[in-house]
Amino acid sequence: MIQEFIETRAFSELLCEPLQTEDFVIQPVEFVSPTKWHLAHTSWFFEVFILTKHKNDYQLYDKNFPFLFNSYYESKGERVMRANRGNMSRPTVDDIFQYRTHVTQAMKELLETLEDEKLLDLVHIGIHHEKQHQELLLMDIKYCFGHNPLFPVYNENFDEKSTEDSEQKWVSIEEGLYKIGHDTHEFSYDNESGAHKVFLENFEISNRLVTNGEFLEFIENGGYKDPLLWHADAWDWIQDEKIEHPLYWQKTKKGWKEYHLNGLKRLNPNHVLSHISYYEAFAFAQWKGYRLPTESEWEVAQEQFSWGKRWEWTESAYLPYPNYKKAPGALGEYNGKFMVNQKVLRGGSALTSSKHTRKTYRNFFHPHMRWQQSGLRLAK
Amino acid sequence: MIQEFIETRAFSELLCEPLQTEDFVIQPVEFVSPTKWHLAHTSWFFEVFILTKHKNDYQLYDKNFPFLFNSYYESKGERVMRANRGNMSRPTVDDIFQYRTHVTQAMKELLETLEDEKLLDLVHIGIHHEKQHQELLLMDIKYCFGHNPLFPVYNENFDEKSTEDSEQKWVSIEEGLYKIGHDTHEFSYDNESGAHKVFLENFEISNRLVTNGEFLEFIENGGYKDPLLWHADAWDWIQDEKIEHPLYWQKTKKGWKEYHLNGLKRLNPNHVLSHISYYEAFAFAQWKGYRLPTESEWEVAQEQFSWGKRWEWTESAYLPYPNYKKAPGALGEYNGKFMVNQKVLRGGSALTSSKHTRKTYRNFFHPHMRWQQSGLRLAK
Amino acid sequence: MIQEFIETRAFSELLCEPLQTEDFVIQPVEFVSPTKWHLAHTSWFFEVFILTKHKNDYQLYDKNFPFLFNSYYESKGERVMRANRGNMSRPTVDDIFQYRTHVTQAMKELLETLEDEKLLDLVHIGIHHEKQHQELLLMDIKYCFGHNPLFPVYNENFDEKSTEDSEQKWVSIEEGLYKIGHDTHEFSYDNESGAHKVFLENFEISNRLVTNGEFLEFIENGGYKDPLLWHADAWDWIQDEKIEHPLYWQKTKKGWKEYHLNGLKRLNPNHVLSHISYYEAFAFAQWKGYRLPTESEWEVAQEQFSWGKRWEWTESAYLPYPNYKKAPGALGEYNGKFMVNQKVLRGGSALTSSKHTRKTYRNFFHPHMRWQQSGLRLAK
Amino acid sequence: MIQEFIETRAFSELLCEPLQTEDFVIQPVEFVSPTKWHLAHTSWFFEVFILTKHKNDYQLYDKNFPFLFNSYYESKGERVMRANRGNMSRPTVDDIFQYRTHVTQAMKELLETLEDEKLLDLVHIGIHHEKQHQELLLMDIKYCFGHNPLFPVYNENFDEKSTEDSEQKWVSIEEGLYKIGHDTHEFSYDNESGAHKVFLENFEISNRLVTNGEFLEFIENGGYKDPLLWHADAWDWIQDEKIEHPLYWQKTKKGWKEYHLNGLKRLNPNHVLSHISYYEAFAFAQWKGYRLPTESEWEVAQEQFSWGKRWEWTESAYLPYPNYKKAPGALGEYNGKFMVNQKVLRGGSALTSSKHTRKTYRNFFHPHMRWQQSGLRLAK
């Protein structure tokens, strides 16, 4: 456990190695957070949920930090408005690395003597919380660099797992009662617990993800121009935002390009499609004459295909499982309060930290969001 | 059928009898439509989907009306932006009554000789479409009058079915596989067809709706001030819109009042709660320690309680049933394109036209909407 | 004076004769007011500033009306938000005509015995206030009809004084000290009083207004596409609002058309240009290599040309004259509080009521507004 | 001239010495620019207006920089939207210092041989342009730090020239014709040239600026609550933005504080009032029973009082002087296109670079802006 804690803390810092000081600061849109904010917030989590409560002689590193680095925990008091995270040049990046060291050190001391089962659960949540922010950090850096006119390279060797080799086949599942949800002793979030039965009808699901080339066909066939393929809310969105292609694509005089963490490249039609919204995933499926799987279908079928390259949009709304109970207090804000207006994604992505996803993991985003590395698998 | 058609057309006009000419014109917010628009649009539906296609010698009443009175059918061409419906003083109310007469007469002629089964289905949809707009017309008039500083009376005798007499009891349902959805030969919409099996766990559901008095307790106990009771999106909504009570309530020096179609009255704590958003329904249930039922639970249990006074929010997102197929062409826009970001309501309301709802009927609204006559039934 | 009062009141009603009830109600944009609001507000002015204070036994017609029909007098208490004027179907048009009759009758009774000089001044202000609203009423009706897809005719015989017959010549004025502002015993507003000296350099001013044809040339030469002709704020405005021609012009397959109160007509290049913003007036003058006159220049030169067909934009900001003193109390809100961010227009228009303008009259609008009948005269 | 150039370039860099890398990057609101943008943009000005055109062998430092660092010169091609200046972490601060060195060096080489009179004028504009941005840089840093919850100190020794020692007296000027505007051979901007005569009436103007203490009285007497003191646009602004005090004031449990470049301090009532909008300046003068001077009055009277601590709001709109001619091409965009909707300020401030202001200098801002170090002098 100490090992896992230390490795996780170190990995966050490793992800920052390719960055310049300036890169830690900016917040080009409200849903993106500055890198230095991620580094501080993940430390804040350990500080306010564990250290200040359970380590006897613990001293707050800085009395302003709880205010500066709370994300959305209403029960943890006032906080800087999300949109202002990128307006603060102070504390500096150095200040925040020192804060991290302070927290890591104090946690190590605490963990060396820790036996309280409940507290260990909390540490596990803290570790997985930080892994989640590692993916967000990469998503956010990609957004910052992918919207900079210079298209800087984050890391030339970063592998976005773009190939999809398997030949397209349909996996068939028979109708029946299936058990869904997490029921082992491994770590999981509260939103995936509460294993329960669902009845599924016969269905088929693709063994592979949709590619850039397939989506290009959709574009070239006027997919973004035909209102009958889109939800009403989606149609408003593509009109208002002038959406005409996936997030990191751009049409240049020399053809289509796509920005990756290793730079701006010619679009490869054989690569896996990335960075689409639910609205676009749905419209594409409509156009193909298929549909998106539900999250239950995905979970039941997942052993029969490989996954983990892209978060995969499902048709399922993000709702509580039967018998879901919010944790009491601030941790109850972790998942439950987002269970409306969002769609479930299953799988994982090239940006996901190791051991952070599993077959029962429920990721979720509002249906127009696409800065996460999302893709699409068809069902029928 | 001719009888049903004629009665439906006449009933729309009957609903307008208490109105002054000025009342037909205004649109105080985008989601409300002017009365004269409802009267015209329901005629337009018969004109463009049936008369122009299936009545040999039919002459468009006015070449501008298809543009003026299309609601949202992208496949039916350009249309006046929704927000501009209330900016048009012409055509006048008289013009539109003449248009109605023209369409009603032409439809009667057509129906007298009609035998084509498919066309009859279309007429049925037109009739039910008009019934739906009758409820919208009343919702919209209530909004217009309920936001006028003079609080005009629509009809002193209008009965909003406000009493809820039954003693609170829990109806218990055993876990098992249940059949959900429409499967008779009666009329239904495409979104409720496709009867299918769902597995439900044991649950209990209240035999009665929540009352004003119970909701007042929630308010007085700081329900609108406690972020832990609310979804994140909901909390943003109540902050931005300064929401502190149900839609037609107002706190005056002389205590709480509520606007009804028969005028502004002292709030009656024994009356059924009305005009709350999903967000408020959810927060109330959280506060009580219960939850909202899913739409499947509601449908399975509904024989054991009386319903029809309020549209009842469910926890279910509005999604397609398994094997749902959108109708081809413009009618496919009727329901399918709204199947994202909305919540299902079940039941019916005091404003619902006769024969317009049934146990499988799926009504739906975005979770912050509350100008429909919505209420709340608890489950656990 | 009684005669002038009665005629003014009657003229407001005469202007409404071509209207249908529906036309009195709508408010398509915030700066337009419903006709029924103008009729009520001009009555409110007499009621609150004169009748309630100076007529012994006067009874308020309706206790809600002061709230409903106050325009912007902060010192006169709460009022309906401007944007909500068009959201009120009640009081009805009939109610408001009865209110007018009540106020007119009470004022007549008061005026028959009135001798107090100060009060007579107030009545004069009330009369001129109503004349101002007569022009606004026509501007607003033109806006409502000119934005209705049916382009209704207000009055086939309404004369918009569109011809400009004189040959273009330059009127030359010598440098020197000139006296500016109102100094007779005739009625004037406080903003034009305080006659004072200004020093003017030599200048020349055109004896005629710019025509549609001249402005068409500007359009055809890319005037709306060249940022160097426009102020920075203007350029933002034409980009944001997609401005490409004067307000009531439209480009159709059959060429340019222009909406007038007597209907939608083929654009006549010889007619006087109307309904342009200050921004457009300035850009046109830049393009021509000339400039707009200042208001002092206009006032000094005005005897040497005919005017009164269009309000003419000047280069002058709307500022207080030296020694300007706001009237105490609510009447001080009449003019003074608008003396920032607005530009002065001089002249009068085809919509101006008789005896309402004069050579010293200072009209003013924000520089992007153009629903007033504004035109342009060049200077150098 | 070389000397002046070198000193000016060096001074921009000196101003950055107290900053951390992070401080160069952020843009908390659209009207504030990042420090690194100021450093780059002032170099861009020399590069595109002088080096690329007049230095034979000059090589653009980076082909992307003209796009990145153009401010508002429409005629100089596409540019990064102003609001996105703070969204770019690259080029880094180091990159930009290298760019500065490159430009400074090339300019030095050019200047050593330069004799062309016209080109020297352009260099002068470039130098004064950079001095202007030095003041903006300090205004922007003050905004960034003054809105950071930690209120960092920029420089403990920075002197904001806060004392106002002279006793309040009225300077009297007799009516007459006065000459206004720049007419020496010294450097000036085009907007202050064109010396011309104006007629002024008798007036009096205060020999000193308004203090914090005087403004505090205004606040405590309900100045921000009385609509009759404010322009209509101003009243909307203070309601919408919830304005209740000057920009860097804050009311704490321990009394009023004010942020300065040397830190957050207890408010000193004897200090000169700073960072108020024109709207606040006007309302204060109204409340006092006085008024603001016009810019002509200020210029005529200025020899009789000391000035230069604050930019002083005048009642004058920013308009062209008689015979004003925009420079041809891009430099014509320097001043002329801002001559609408803005108010003139006269004087200078504690943030103004040496030799950058003079008695004829016309500064200008929109009337609600107050991040410039603006103050107020009364007239009557």
JSON list of N, CA and C in Angstrom, two decimals, chain A residues 136-171:
[
{"chain": "A", "resi": 136, "resn": "LEU", "atom": "N", "xyz": [-6.85, 13.22, -16.17]},
{"chain": "A", "resi": 136, "resn": "LEU", "atom": "CA", "xyz": [-7.33, 14.58, -16.43]},
{"chain": "A", "resi": 136, "resn": "LEU", "atom": "C", "xyz": [-6.18, 15.51, -16.79]},
{"chain": "A", "resi": 137, "resn": "LEU", "atom": "N", "xyz": [-5.07, 15.35, -16.09]},
{"chain": "A", "resi": 137, "resn": "LEU", "atom": "CA", "xyz": [-3.89, 16.18, -16.36]},
{"chain": "A", "resi": 137, "resn": "LEU", "atom": "C", "xyz": [-3.45, 16.02, -17.82]},
{"chain": "A", "resi": 138, "resn": "LEU", "atom": "N", "xyz": [-3.42, 14.80, -18.30]},
{"chain": "A", "resi": 138, "resn": "LEU", "atom": "CA", "xyz": [-3.03, 14.58, -19.70]},
{"chain": "A", "resi": 138, "resn": "LEU", "atom": "C", "xyz": [-4.07, 15.12, -20.66]},
{"chain": "A", "resi": 139, "resn": "MET", "atom": "N", "xyz": [-5.35, 14.89, -20.33]},
{"chain": "A", "resi": 139, "resn": "MET", "atom": "CA", "xyz": [-6.42, 15.45, -21.17]},
{"chain": "A", "resi": 139, "resn": "MET", "atom": "C", "xyz": [-6.27, 16.97, -21.26]},
{"chain": "A", "resi": 140, "resn": "ASP", "atom": "N", "xyz": [-5.97, 17.58, -20.12]},
{"chain": "A", "resi": 140, "resn": "ASP", "atom": "CA", "xyz": [-5.90, 19.05, -20.07]},
{"chain": "A", "resi": 140, "resn": "ASP", "atom": "C", "xyz": [-4.67, 19.58, -20.80]},
{"chain": "A", "resi": 141, "resn": "ILE", "atom": "N", "xyz": [-3.56, 18.90, -20.63]},
{"chain": "A", "resi": 141, "resn": "ILE", "atom": "CA", "xyz": [-2.36, 19.30, -21.38]},
{"chain": "A", "resi": 141, "resn": "ILE", "atom": "C", "xyz": [-2.60, 19.15, -22.88]},
{"chain": "A", "resi": 142, "resn": "LYS", "atom": "N", "xyz": [-3.25, 18.06, -23.25]},
{"chain": "A", "resi": 142, "resn": "LYS", "atom": "CA", "xyz": [-3.54, 17.87, -24.67]},
{"chain": "A", "resi": 142, "resn": "LYS", "atom": "C", "xyz": [-4.42, 19.01, -25.18]},
{"chain": "A", "resi": 143, "resn": "TYR", "atom": "N", "xyz": [-5.39, 19.41, -24.37]},
{"chain": "A", "resi": 143, "resn": "TYR", "atom": "CA", "xyz": [-6.26, 20.52, -24.77]},
{"chain": "A", "resi": 143, "resn": "TYR", "atom": "C", "xyz": [-5.45, 21.81, -24.94]},
{"chain": "A", "resi": 144, "resn": "CYS", "atom": "N", "xyz": [-4.58, 22.09, -23.96]},
{"chain": "A", "resi": 144, "resn": "CYS", "atom": "CA", "xyz": [-3.77, 23.33, -24.01]},
{"chain": "A", "resi": 144, "resn": "CYS", "atom": "C", "xyz": [-2.86, 23.36, -25.23]},
{"chain": "A", "resi": 145, "resn": "PHE", "atom": "N", "xyz": [-2.19, 22.26, -25.47]},
{"chain": "A", "resi": 145, "resn": "PHE", "atom": "CA", "xyz": [-1.25, 22.20, -26.60]},
{"chain": "A", "resi": 145, "resn": "PHE", "atom": "C", "xyz": [-2.00, 22.06, -27.92]},
{"chain": "A", "resi": 146, "resn": "GLY", "atom": "N", "xyz": [-3.07, 21.34, -27.92]},
{"chain": "A", "resi": 146, "resn": "GLY", "atom": "CA", "xyz": [-3.84, 21.13, -29.15]},
{"chain": "A", "resi": 146, "resn": "GLY", "atom": "C", "xyz": [-4.59, 22.38, -29.59]},
{"chain": "A", "resi": 147, "resn": "HIS", "atom": "N", "xyz": [-4.69, 23.38, -28.70]},
{"chain": "A", "resi": 147, "resn": "HIS", "atom": "CA", "xyz": [-5.32, 24.66, -29.07]},
{"chain": "A", "resi": 147, "resn": "HIS", "atom": "C", "xyz": [-4.32, 25.80, -29.16]},
{"chain": "A", "resi": 148, "resn": "ASN", "atom": "N", "xyz": [-3.05, 25.51, -28.99]},
{"chain": "A", "resi": 148, "resn": "ASN", "atom": "CA", "xyz": [-2.01, 26.53, -29.15]},
{"chain": "A", "resi": 148, "resn": "ASN", "atom": "C", "xyz": [-1.64, 26.57, -30.64]},
{"chain": "A", "resi": 149, "resn": "PRO", "atom": "N", "xyz": [-1.57, 27.77, -31.22]},
{"chain": "A", "resi": 149, "resn": "PRO", "atom": "CA", "xyz": [-1.26, 27.85, -32.65]},
{"chain": "A", "resi": 149, "resn": "PRO", "atom": "C", "xyz": [0.07, 27.20, -33.03]},
{"chain": "A", "resi": 150, "resn": "LEU", "atom": "N", "xyz": [0.95, 26.98, -32.06]},
{"chain": "A", "resi": 150, "resn": "LEU", "atom": "CA", "xyz": [2.24, 26.35, -32.35]},
{"chain": "A", "resi": 150, "resn": "LEU", "atom": "C", "xyz": [2.20, 24.82, -32.25]},
{"chain": "A", "resi": 151, "resn": "PHE", "atom": "N", "xyz": [1.09, 24.27, -31.74]},
{"chain": "A", "resi": 151, "resn": "PHE", "atom": "CA", "xyz": [0.94, 22.81, -31.58]},
{"chain": "A", "resi": 151, "resn": "PHE", "atom": "C", "xyz": [2.19, 22.16, -31.00]},
{"chain": "A", "resi": 152, "resn": "PRO", "atom": "N", "xyz": [2.57, 22.54, -29.78]},
{"chain": "A", "resi": 152, "resn": "PRO", "atom": "CA", "xyz": [3.78, 21.96, -29.19]},
{"chain": "A", "resi": 152, "resn": "PRO", "atom": "C", "xyz": [3.64, 20.45, -28.97]},
{"chain": "A", "resi": 153, "resn": "VAL", "atom": "N", "xyz": [4.78, 19.79, -29.02]},
{"chain": "A", "resi": 153, "resn": "VAL", "atom": "CA", "xyz": [4.83, 18.35, -28.72]},
{"chain": "A", "resi": 153, "resn": "VAL", "atom": "C", "xyz": [4.93, 18.18, -27.20]},
{"chain": "A", "resi": 154, "resn": "TYR", "atom": "N", "xyz": [4.09, 17.32, -26.63]},
{"chain": "A", "resi": 154, "resn": "TYR", "atom": "CA", "xyz": [4.22, 17.02, -25.21]},
{"chain": "A", "resi": 154, "resn": "TYR", "atom": "C", "xyz": [5.36, 16.03, -25.00]},
{"chain": "A", "resi": 155, "resn": "ASN", "atom": "N", "xyz": [5.32, 14.94, -25.76]},
{"chain": "A", "resi": 155, "resn": "ASN", "atom": "CA", "xyz": [6.33, 13.91, -25.61]},
{"chain": "A", "resi": 155, "resn": "ASN", "atom": "C", "xyz": [6.35, 13.10, -26.90]},
{"chain": "A", "resi": 156, "resn": "GLU", "atom": "N", "xyz": [7.47, 13.12, -27.57]},
{"chain": "A", "resi": 156, "resn": "GLU", "atom": "CA", "xyz": [7.51, 12.47, -28.88]},
{"chain": "A", "resi": 156, "resn": "GLU", "atom": "C", "xyz": [7.25, 10.98, -28.82]},
{"chain": "A", "resi": 157, "resn": "ASN", "atom": "N", "xyz": [7.47, 10.43, -27.65]},
{"chain": "A", "resi": 157, "resn": "ASN", "atom": "CA", "xyz": [7.32, 8.97, -27.54]},
{"chain": "A", "resi": 157, "resn": "ASN", "atom": "C", "xyz": [5.99, 8.56, -26.90]},
{"chain": "A", "resi": 158, "resn": "PHE", "atom": "N", "xyz": [5.15, 9.50, -26.64]},
{"chain": "A", "resi": 158, "resn": "PHE", "atom": "CA", "xyz": [3.89, 9.13, -25.99]},
{"chain": "A", "resi": 158, "resn": "PHE", "atom": "C", "xyz": [3.04, 8.31, -26.96]},
{"chain": "A", "resi": 159, "resn": "ASP", "atom": "N", "xyz": [2.58, 7.17, -26.48]},
{"chain": "A", "resi": 159, "resn": "ASP", "atom": "CA", "xyz": [1.84, 6.25, -27.34]},
{"chain": "A", "resi": 159, "resn": "ASP", "atom": "C", "xyz": [0.35, 6.38, -27.09]},
{"chain": "A", "resi": 160, "resn": "GLU", "atom": "N", "xyz": [-0.36, 6.90, -28.07]},
{"chain": "A", "resi": 160, "resn": "GLU", "atom": "CA", "xyz": [-1.82, 7.05, -27.90]},
{"chain": "A", "resi": 160, "resn": "GLU", "atom": "C", "xyz": [-2.58, 5.79, -28.32]},
{"chain": "A", "resi": 161, "resn": "LYS", "atom": "N", "xyz": [-1.87, 4.68, -28.46]},
{"chain": "A", "resi": 161, "resn": "LYS", "atom": "CA", "xyz": [-2.51, 3.39, -28.78]},
{"chain": "A", "resi": 161, "resn": "LYS", "atom": "C", "xyz": [-3.53, 3.54, -29.91]},
{"chain": "A", "resi": 162, "resn": "SER", "atom": "N", "xyz": [-3.02, 3.96, -31.03]},
{"chain": "A", "resi": 162, "resn": "SER", "atom": "CA", "xyz": [-3.94, 4.36, -32.08]},
{"chain": "A", "resi": 162, "resn": "SER", "atom": "C", "xyz": [-4.32, 3.24, -33.04]},
{"chain": "A", "resi": 163, "resn": "THR", "atom": "N", "xyz": [-3.64, 2.14, -32.99]},
{"chain": "A", "resi": 163, "resn": "THR", "atom": "CA", "xyz": [-3.96, 1.10, -33.98]},
{"chain": "A", "resi": 163, "resn": "THR", "atom": "C", "xyz": [-5.10, 0.22, -33.49]},
{"chain": "A", "resi": 164, "resn": "GLU", "atom": "N", "xyz": [-5.86, -0.24, -34.43]},
{"chain": "A", "resi": 164, "resn": "GLU", "atom": "CA", "xyz": [-6.98, -1.16, -34.16]},
{"chain": "A", "resi": 164, "resn": "GLU", "atom": "C", "xyz": [-6.85, -2.25, -35.21]},
{"chain": "A", "resi": 165, "resn": "ASP", "atom": "N", "xyz": [-6.29, -3.39, -34.77]},
{"chain": "A", "resi": 165, "resn": "ASP", "atom": "CA", "xyz": [-5.88, -4.39, -35.75]},
{"chain": "A", "resi": 165, "resn": "ASP", "atom": "C", "xyz": [-6.93, -5.43, -36.10]},
{"chain": "A", "resi": 166, "resn": "SER", "atom": "N", "xyz": [-7.79, -5.71, -35.15]},
{"chain": "A", "resi": 166, "resn": "SER", "atom": "CA", "xyz": [-8.67, -6.86, -35.38]},
{"chain": "A", "resi": 166, "resn": "SER", "atom": "C", "xyz": [-9.66, -6.58, -36.52]},
{"chain": "A", "resi": 167, "resn": "GLU", "atom": "N", "xyz": [-10.00, -7.62, -37.20]},
{"chain": "A", "resi": 167, "resn": "GLU", "atom": "CA", "xyz": [-10.99, -7.53, -38.27]},
{"chain": "A", "resi": 167, "resn": "GLU", "atom": "C", "xyz": [-12.36, -7.37, -37.64]},
{"chain": "A", "resi": 168, "resn": "GLN", "atom": "N", "xyz": [-13.23, -6.56, -38.26]},
{"chain": "A", "resi": 168, "resn": "GLN", "atom": "CA", "xyz": [-14.55, -6.32, -37.66]},
{"chain": "A", "resi": 168, "resn": "GLN", "atom": "C", "xyz": [-15.40, -7.60, -37.67]},
{"chain": "A", "resi": 169, "resn": "LYS", "atom": "N", "xyz": [-15.87, -8.00, -36.47]},
{"chain": "A", "resi": 169, "resn": "LYS", "atom": "CA", "xyz": [-16.82, -9.13, -36.34]},
{"chain": "A", "resi": 169, "resn": "LYS", "atom": "C", "xyz": [-17.86, -8.76, -35.31]},
{"chain": "A", "resi": 170, "resn": "TRP", "atom": "N", "xyz": [-18.99, -9.45, -35.35]},
{"chain": "A", "resi": 170, "resn": "TRP", "atom": "CA", "xyz": [-20.04, -9.20, -34.35]},
{"chain": "A", "resi": 170, "resn": "TRP", "atom": "C", "xyz": [-19.98, -10.27, -33.28]},
{"chain": "A", "resi": 171, "resn": "VAL", "atom": "N", "xyz": [-19.92, -9.86, -32.05]},
{"chain": "A", "resi": 171, "resn": "VAL", "atom": "CA", "xyz": [-20.02, -10.78, -30.91]},
{"chain": "A", "resi": 171, "resn": "VAL", "atom": "C", "xyz": [-21.49, -10.89, -30.56]}
]
